[in-house]
mmCIF file with all atom_site columns, C-alpha atoms in Angstrom:
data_model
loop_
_atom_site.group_PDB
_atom_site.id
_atom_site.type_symbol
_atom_site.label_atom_id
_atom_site.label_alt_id
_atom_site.label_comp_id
_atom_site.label_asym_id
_atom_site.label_entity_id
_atom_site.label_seq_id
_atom_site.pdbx_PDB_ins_code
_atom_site.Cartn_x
_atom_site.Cartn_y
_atom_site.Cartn_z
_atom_site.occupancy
_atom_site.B_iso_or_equiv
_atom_site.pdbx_formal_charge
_atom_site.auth_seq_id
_atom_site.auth_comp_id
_atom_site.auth_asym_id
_atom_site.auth_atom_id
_atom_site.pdbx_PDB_model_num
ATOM 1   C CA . UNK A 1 1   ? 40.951 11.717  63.952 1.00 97.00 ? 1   UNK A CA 1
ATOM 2   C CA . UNK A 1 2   ? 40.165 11.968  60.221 1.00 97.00 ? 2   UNK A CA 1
ATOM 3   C CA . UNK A 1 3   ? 43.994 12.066  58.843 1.00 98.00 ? 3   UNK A CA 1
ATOM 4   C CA . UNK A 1 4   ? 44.840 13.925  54.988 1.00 98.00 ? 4   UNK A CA 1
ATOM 5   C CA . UNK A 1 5   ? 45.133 11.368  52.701 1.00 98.00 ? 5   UNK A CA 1
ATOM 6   C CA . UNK A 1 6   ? 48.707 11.421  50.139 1.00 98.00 ? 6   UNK A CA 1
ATOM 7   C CA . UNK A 1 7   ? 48.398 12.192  46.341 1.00 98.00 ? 7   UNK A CA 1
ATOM 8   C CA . UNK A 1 8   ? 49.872 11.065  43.829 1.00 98.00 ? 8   UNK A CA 1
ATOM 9   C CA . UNK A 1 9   ? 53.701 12.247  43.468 1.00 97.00 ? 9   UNK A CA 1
ATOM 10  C CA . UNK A 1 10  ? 54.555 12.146  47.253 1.00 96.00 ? 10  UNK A CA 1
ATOM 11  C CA . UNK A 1 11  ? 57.552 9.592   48.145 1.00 97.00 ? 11  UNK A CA 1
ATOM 12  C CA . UNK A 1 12  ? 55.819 7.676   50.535 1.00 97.00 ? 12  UNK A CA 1
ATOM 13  C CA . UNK A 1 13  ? 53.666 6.337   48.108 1.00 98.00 ? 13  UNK A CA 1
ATOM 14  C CA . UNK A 1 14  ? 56.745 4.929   46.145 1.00 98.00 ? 14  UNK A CA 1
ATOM 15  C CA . UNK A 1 15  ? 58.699 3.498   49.453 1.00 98.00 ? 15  UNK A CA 1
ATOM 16  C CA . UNK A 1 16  ? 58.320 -0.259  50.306 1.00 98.00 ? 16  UNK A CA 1
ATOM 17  C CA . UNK A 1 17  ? 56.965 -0.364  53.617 1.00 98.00 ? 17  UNK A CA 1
ATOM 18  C CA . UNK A 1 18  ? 58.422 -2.170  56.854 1.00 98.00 ? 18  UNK A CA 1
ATOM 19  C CA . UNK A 1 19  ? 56.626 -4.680  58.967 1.00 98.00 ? 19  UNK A CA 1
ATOM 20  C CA . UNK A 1 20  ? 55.488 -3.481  62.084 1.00 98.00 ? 20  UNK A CA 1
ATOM 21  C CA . UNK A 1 21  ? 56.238 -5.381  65.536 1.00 98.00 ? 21  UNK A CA 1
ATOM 22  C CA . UNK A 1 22  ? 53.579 -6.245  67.584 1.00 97.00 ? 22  UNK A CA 1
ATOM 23  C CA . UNK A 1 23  ? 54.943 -3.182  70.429 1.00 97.00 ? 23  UNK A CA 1
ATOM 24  C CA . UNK A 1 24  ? 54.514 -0.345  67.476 1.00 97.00 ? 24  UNK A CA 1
ATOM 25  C CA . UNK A 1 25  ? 53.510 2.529   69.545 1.00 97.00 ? 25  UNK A CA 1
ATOM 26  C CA . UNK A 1 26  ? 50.337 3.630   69.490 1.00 97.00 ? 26  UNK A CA 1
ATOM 27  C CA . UNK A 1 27  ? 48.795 0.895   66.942 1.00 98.00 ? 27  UNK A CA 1
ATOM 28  C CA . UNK A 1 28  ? 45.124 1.153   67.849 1.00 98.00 ? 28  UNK A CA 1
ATOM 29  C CA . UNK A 1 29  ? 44.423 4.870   67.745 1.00 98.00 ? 29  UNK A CA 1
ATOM 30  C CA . UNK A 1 30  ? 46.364 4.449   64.501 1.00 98.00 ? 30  UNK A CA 1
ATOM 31  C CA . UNK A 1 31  ? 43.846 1.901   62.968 1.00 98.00 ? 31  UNK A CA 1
ATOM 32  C CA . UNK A 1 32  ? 40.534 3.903   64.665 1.00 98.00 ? 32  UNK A CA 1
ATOM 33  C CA . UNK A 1 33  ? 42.040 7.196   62.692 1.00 98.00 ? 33  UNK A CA 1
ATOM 34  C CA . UNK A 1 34  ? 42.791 4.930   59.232 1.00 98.00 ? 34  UNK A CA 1
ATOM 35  C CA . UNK A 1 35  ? 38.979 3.923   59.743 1.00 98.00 ? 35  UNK A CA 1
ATOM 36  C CA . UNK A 1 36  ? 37.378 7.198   60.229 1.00 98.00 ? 36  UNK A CA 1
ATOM 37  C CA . UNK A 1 37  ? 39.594 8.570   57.269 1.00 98.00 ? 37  UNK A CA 1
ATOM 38  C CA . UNK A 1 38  ? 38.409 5.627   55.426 1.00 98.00 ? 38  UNK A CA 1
ATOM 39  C CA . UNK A 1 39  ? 34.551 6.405   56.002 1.00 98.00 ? 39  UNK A CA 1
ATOM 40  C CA . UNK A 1 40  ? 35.479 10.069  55.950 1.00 98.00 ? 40  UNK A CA 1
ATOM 41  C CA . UNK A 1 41  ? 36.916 9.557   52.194 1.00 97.00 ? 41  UNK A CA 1
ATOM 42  C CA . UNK A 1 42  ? 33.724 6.999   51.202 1.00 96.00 ? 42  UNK A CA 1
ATOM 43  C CA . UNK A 1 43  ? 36.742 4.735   50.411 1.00 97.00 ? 43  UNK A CA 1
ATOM 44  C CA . UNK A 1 44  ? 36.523 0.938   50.679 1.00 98.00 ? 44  UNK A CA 1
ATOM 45  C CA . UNK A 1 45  ? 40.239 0.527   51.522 1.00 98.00 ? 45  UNK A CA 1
ATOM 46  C CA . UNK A 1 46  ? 43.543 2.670   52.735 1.00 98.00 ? 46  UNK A CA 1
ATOM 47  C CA . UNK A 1 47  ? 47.106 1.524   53.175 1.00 98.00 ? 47  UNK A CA 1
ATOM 48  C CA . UNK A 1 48  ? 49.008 3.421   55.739 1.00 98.00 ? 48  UNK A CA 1
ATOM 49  C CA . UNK A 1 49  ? 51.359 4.544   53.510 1.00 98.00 ? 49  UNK A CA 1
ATOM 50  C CA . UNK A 1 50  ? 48.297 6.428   52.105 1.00 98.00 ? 50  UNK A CA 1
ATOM 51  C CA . UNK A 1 51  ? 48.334 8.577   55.478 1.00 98.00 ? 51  UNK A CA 1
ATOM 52  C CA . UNK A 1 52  ? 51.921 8.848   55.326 1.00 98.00 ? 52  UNK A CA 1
ATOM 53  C CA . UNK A 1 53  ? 52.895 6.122   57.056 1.00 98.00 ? 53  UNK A CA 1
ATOM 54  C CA . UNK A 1 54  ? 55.619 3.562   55.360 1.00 98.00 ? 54  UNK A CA 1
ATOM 55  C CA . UNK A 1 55  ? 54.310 0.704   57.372 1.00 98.00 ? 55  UNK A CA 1
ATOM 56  C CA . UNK A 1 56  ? 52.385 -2.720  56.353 1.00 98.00 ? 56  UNK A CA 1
ATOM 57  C CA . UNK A 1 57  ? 48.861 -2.266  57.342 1.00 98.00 ? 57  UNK A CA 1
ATOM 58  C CA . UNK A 1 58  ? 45.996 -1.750  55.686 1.00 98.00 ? 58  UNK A CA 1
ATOM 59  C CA . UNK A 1 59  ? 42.038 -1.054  56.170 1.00 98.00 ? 59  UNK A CA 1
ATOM 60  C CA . UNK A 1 60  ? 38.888 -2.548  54.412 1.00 98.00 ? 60  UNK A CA 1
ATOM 61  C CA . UNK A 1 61  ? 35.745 -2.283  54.633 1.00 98.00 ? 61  UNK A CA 1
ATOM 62  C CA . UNK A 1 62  ? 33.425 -3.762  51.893 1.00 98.00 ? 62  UNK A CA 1
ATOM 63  C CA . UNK A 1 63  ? 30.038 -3.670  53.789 1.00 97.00 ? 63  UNK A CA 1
ATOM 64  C CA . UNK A 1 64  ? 29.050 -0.715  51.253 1.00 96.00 ? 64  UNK A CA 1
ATOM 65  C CA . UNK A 1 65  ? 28.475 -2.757  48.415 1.00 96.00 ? 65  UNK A CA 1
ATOM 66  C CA . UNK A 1 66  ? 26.677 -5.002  50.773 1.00 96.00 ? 66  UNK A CA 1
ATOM 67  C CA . UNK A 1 67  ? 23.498 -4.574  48.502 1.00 96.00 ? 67  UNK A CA 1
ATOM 68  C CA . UNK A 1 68  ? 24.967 -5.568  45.140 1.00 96.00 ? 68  UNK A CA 1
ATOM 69  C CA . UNK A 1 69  ? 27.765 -7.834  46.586 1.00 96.00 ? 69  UNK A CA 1
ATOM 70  C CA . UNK A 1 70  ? 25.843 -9.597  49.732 1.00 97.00 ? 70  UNK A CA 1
ATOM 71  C CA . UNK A 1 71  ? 28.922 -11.810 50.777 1.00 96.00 ? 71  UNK A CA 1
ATOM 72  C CA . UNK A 1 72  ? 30.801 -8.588  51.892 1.00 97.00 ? 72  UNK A CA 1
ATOM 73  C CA . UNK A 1 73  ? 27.955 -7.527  54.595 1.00 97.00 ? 73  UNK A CA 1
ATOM 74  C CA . UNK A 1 74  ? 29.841 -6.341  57.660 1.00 97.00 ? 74  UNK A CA 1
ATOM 75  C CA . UNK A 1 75  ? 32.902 -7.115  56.470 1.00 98.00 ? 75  UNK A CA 1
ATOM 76  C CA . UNK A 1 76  ? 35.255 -4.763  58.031 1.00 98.00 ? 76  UNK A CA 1
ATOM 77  C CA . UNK A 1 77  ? 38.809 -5.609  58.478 1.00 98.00 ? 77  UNK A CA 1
ATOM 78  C CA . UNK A 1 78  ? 42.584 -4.741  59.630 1.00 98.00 ? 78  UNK A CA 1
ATOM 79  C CA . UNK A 1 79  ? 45.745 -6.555  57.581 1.00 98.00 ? 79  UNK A CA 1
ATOM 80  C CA . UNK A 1 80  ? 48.815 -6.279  60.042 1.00 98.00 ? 80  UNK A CA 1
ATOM 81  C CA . UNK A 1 81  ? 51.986 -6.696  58.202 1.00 98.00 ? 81  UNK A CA 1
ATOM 82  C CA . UNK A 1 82  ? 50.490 -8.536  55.341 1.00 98.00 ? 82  UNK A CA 1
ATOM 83  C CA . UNK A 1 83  ? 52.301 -9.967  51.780 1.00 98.00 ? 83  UNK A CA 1
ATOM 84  C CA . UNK A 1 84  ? 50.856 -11.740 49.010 1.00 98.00 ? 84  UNK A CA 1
ATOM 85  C CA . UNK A 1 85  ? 52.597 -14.792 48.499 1.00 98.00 ? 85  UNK A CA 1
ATOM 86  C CA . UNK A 1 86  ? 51.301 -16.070 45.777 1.00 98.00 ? 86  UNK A CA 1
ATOM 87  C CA . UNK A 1 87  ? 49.152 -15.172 42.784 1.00 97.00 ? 87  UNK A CA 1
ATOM 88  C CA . UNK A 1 88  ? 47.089 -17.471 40.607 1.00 96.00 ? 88  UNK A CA 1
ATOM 89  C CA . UNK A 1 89  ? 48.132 -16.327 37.047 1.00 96.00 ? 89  UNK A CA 1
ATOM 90  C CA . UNK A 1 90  ? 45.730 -18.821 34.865 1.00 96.00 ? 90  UNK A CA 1
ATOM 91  C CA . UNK A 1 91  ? 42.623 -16.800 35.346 1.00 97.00 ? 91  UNK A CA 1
ATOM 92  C CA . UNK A 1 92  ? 43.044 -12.914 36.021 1.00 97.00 ? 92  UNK A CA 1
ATOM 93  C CA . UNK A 1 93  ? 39.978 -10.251 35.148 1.00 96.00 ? 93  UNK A CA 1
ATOM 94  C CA . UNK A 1 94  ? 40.070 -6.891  34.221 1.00 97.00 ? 94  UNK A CA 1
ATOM 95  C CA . UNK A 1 95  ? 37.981 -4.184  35.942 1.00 97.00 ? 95  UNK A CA 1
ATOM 96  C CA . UNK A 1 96  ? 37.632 -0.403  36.316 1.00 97.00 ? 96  UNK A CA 1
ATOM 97  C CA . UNK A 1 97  ? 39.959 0.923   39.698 1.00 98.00 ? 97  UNK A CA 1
ATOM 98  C CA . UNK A 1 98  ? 39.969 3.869   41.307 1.00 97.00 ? 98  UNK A CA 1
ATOM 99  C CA . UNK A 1 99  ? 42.238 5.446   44.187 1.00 98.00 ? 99  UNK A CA 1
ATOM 100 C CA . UNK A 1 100 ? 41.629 7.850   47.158 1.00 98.00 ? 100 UNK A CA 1
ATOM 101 C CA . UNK A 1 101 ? 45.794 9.043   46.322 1.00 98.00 ? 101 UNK A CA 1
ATOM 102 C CA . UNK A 1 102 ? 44.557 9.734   42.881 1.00 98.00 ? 102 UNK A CA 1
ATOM 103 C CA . UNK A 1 103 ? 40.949 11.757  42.925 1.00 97.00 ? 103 UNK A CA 1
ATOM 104 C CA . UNK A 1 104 ? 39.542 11.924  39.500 1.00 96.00 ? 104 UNK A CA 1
ATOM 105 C CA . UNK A 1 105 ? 41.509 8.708   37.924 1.00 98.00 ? 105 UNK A CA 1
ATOM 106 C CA . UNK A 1 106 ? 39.742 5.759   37.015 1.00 98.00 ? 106 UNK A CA 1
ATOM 107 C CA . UNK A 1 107 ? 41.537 2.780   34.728 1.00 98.00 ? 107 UNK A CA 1
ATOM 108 C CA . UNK A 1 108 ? 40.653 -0.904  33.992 1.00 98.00 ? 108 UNK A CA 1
ATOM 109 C CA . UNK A 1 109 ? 43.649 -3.196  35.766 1.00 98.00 ? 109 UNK A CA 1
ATOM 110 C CA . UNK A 1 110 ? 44.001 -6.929  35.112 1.00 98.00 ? 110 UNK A CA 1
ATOM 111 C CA . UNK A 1 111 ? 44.762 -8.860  38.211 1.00 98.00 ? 111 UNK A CA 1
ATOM 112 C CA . UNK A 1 112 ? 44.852 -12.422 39.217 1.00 98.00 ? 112 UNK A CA 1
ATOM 113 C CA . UNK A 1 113 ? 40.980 -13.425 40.470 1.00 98.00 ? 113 UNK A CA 1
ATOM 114 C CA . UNK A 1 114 ? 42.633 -15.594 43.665 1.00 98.00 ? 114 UNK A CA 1
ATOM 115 C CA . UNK A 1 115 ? 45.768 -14.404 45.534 1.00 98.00 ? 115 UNK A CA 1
ATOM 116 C CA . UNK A 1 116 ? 47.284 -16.225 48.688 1.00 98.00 ? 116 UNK A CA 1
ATOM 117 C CA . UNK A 1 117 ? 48.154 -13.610 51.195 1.00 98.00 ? 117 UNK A CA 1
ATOM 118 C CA . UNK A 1 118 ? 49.726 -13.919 54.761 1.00 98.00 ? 118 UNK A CA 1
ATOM 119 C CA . UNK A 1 119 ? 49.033 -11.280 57.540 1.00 98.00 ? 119 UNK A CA 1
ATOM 120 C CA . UNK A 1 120 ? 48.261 -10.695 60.950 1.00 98.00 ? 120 UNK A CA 1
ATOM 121 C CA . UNK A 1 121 ? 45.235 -9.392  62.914 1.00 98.00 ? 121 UNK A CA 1
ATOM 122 C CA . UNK A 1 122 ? 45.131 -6.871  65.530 1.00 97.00 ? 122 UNK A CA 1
ATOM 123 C CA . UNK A 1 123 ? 46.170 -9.512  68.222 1.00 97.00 ? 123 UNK A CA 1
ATOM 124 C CA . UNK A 1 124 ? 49.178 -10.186 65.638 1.00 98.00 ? 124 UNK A CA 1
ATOM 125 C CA . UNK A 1 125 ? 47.302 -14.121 65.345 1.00 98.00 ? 125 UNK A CA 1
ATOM 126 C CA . UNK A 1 126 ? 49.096 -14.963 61.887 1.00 98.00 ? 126 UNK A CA 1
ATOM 127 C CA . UNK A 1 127 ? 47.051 -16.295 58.753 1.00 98.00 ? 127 UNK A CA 1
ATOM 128 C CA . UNK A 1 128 ? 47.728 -18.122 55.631 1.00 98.00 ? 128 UNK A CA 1
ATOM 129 C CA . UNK A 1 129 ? 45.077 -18.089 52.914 1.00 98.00 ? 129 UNK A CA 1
ATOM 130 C CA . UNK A 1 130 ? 43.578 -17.647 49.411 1.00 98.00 ? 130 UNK A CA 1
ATOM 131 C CA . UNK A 1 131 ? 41.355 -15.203 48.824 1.00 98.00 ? 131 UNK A CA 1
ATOM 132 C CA . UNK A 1 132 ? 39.457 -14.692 45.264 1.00 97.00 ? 132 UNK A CA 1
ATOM 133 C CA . UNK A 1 133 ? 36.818 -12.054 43.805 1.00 95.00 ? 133 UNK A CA 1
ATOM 134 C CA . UNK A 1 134 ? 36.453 -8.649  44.457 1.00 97.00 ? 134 UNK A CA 1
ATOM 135 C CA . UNK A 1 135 ? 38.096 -8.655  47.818 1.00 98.00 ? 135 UNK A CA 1
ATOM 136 C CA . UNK A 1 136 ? 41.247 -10.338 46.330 1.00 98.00 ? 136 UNK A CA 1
ATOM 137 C CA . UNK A 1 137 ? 41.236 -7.348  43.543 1.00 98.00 ? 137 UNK A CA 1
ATOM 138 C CA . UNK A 1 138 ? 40.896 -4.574  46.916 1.00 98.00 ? 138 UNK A CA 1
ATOM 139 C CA . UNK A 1 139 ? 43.779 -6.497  48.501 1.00 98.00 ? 139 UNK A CA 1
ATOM 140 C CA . UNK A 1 140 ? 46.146 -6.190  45.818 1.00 98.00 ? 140 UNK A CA 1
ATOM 141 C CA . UNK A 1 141 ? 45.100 -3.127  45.213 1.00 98.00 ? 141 UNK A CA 1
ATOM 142 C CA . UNK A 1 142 ? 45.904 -2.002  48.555 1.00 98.00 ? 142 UNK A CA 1
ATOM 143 C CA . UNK A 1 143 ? 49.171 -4.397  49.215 1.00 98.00 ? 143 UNK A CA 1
ATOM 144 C CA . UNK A 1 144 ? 50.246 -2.454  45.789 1.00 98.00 ? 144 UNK A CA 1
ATOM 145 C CA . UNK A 1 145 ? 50.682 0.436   48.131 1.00 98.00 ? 145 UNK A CA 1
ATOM 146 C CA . UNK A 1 146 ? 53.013 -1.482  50.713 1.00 98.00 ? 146 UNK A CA 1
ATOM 147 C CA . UNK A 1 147 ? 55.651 -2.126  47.707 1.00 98.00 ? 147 UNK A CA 1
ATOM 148 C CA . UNK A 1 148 ? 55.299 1.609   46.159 1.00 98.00 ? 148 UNK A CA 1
ATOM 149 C CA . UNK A 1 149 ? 53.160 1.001   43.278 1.00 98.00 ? 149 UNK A CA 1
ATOM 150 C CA . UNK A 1 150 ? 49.852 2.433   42.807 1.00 98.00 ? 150 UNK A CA 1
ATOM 151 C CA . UNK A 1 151 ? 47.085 1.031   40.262 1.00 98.00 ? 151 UNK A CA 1
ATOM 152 C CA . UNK A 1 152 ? 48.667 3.348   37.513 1.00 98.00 ? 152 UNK A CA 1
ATOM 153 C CA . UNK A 1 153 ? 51.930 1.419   37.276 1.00 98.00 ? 153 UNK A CA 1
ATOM 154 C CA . UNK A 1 154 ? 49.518 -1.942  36.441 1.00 97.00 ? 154 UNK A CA 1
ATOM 155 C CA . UNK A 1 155 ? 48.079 0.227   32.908 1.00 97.00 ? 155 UNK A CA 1
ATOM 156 C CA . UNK A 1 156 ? 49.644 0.054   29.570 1.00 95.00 ? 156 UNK A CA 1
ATOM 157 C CA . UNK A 1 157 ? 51.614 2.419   28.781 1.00 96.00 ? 157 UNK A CA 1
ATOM 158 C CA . UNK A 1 158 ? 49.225 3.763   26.037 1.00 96.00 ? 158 UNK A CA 1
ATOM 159 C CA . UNK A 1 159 ? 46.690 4.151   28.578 1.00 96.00 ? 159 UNK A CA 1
ATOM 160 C CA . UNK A 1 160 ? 49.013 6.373   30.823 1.00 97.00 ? 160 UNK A CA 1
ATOM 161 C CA . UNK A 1 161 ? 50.247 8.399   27.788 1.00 97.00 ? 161 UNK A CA 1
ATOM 162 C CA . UNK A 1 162 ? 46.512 8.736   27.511 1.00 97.00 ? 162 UNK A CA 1
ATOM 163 C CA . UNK A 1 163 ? 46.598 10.297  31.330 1.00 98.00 ? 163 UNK A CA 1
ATOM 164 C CA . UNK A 1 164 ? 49.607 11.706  31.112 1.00 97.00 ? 164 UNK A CA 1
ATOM 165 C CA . UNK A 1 165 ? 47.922 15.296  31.763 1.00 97.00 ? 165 UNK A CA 1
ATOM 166 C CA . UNK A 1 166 ? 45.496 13.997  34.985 1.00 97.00 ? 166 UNK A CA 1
ATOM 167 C CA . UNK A 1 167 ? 48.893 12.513  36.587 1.00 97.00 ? 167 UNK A CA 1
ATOM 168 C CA . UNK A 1 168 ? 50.538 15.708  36.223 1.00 96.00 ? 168 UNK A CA 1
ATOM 169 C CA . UNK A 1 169 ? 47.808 18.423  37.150 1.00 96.00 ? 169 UNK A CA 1
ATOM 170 C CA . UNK A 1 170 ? 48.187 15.529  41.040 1.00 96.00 ? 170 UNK A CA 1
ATOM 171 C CA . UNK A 1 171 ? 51.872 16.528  41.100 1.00 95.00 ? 171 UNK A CA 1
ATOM 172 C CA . UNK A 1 172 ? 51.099 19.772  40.728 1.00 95.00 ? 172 UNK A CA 1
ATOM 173 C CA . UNK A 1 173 ? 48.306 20.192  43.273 1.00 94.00 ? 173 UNK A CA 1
ATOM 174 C CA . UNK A 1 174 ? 45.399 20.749  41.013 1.00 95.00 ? 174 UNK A CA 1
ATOM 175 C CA . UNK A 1 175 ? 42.781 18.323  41.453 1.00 95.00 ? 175 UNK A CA 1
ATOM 176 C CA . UNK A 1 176 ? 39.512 18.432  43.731 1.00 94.00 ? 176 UNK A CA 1
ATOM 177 C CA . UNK A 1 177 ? 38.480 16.170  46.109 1.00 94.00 ? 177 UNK A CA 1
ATOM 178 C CA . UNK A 1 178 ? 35.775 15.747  48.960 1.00 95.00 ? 178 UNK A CA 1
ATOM 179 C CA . UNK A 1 179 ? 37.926 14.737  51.431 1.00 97.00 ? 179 UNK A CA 1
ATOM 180 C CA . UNK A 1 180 ? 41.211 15.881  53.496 1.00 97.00 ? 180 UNK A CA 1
ATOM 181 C CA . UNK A 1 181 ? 44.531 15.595  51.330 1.00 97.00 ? 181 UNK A CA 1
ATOM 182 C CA . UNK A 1 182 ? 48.045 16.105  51.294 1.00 96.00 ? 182 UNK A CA 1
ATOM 183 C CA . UNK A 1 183 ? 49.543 17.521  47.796 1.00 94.00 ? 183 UNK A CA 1
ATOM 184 C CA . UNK A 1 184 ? 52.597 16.102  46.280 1.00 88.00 ? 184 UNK A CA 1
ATOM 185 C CA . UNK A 1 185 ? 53.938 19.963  45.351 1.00 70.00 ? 185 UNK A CA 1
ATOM 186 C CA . UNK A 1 186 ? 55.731 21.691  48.519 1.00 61.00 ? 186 UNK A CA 1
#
């Protein structure tokens, strides 16, 4: 079931989210929904706090930028409770995000290039590793969303004075999109 995707201003964005055991009710037709919302949105990732959920897993798929990025063909894959443990500060890169919570906002974010995360698969089978390039950038980008930040709170704040407007017009409901959302304003 394609599920509405949060914008920008609703709490669950901004909660830390808990670890799920490996009994959480329901867990696969909660990952097949976060996957057709995914494809549904033409995303490349979504955090379940994205869908409403305050809980630590997370969705990507990179196998649409197969063509210009070959490494990432087929990759498709589920994060179960997963932290980053570690970031390699000496070499960081700056490029151009965007966010299905905040249609119509794009800014450049500087993030470490290699990251060591921990997380589980869908058999809860627990991995250590470092990760580096693009997929490191989606995975911060998307654990961002498991400690309440999104990619807005990583800008200077020149650059969200600059937005200022964009941010608000989200809060307030007025933004289009070609995909199912939730609005921020009740």
């Amino acid at each position: 079931m394609i599920l509405p995707i949060y914008i920008y201003g609703h709490p669950v964005l901004r909660k830390v989210a808990q670890d799920i055991p490996q009994d959480y009710p329901e867990l696969s037709k909660l990952i097949e929904d976060m996957w057709e919302t995914l494809a549904d949105s033409e995303g490349i990732g979504l955090a379940a706090p994205q869908i409403g959920k305050s809980i630590r897993v997370v969705v990507i798929d990179l196998d649409p930028l197969a063509e210009d990025m070959p490494e990432y063909k087929g990759f498709r894959k589920v994060y179960i409770n997963p932290h980053i443990v570690e970031a390699d500060e000496s070499d960081k890169d700056t490029s151009e995000e965007g966010c299905l919570s905040l249609p119509g906002i794009h800014e450049k974010v500087t993030r470490p290039k290699r990251i060591r995360v921990q997380y589980q698969d869908t058999d809860f089978n627990s991995y250590d590793e470092w990760v580096e390039g693009y997929l490191a950038r989606v995975m911060q980008h998307e654990f961002d969303h498991l400690e309440g930040k999104v990619f807005t709170d990583r800008i200077s704040a020149f650059r969200t004075q600059m937005i200022k407007s964009k941010l608000k017009a989200l809060l307030q409901g007025r933004y289009r999109c070609g995909y199912r959302t939730k609005a921020a304003v009740r």
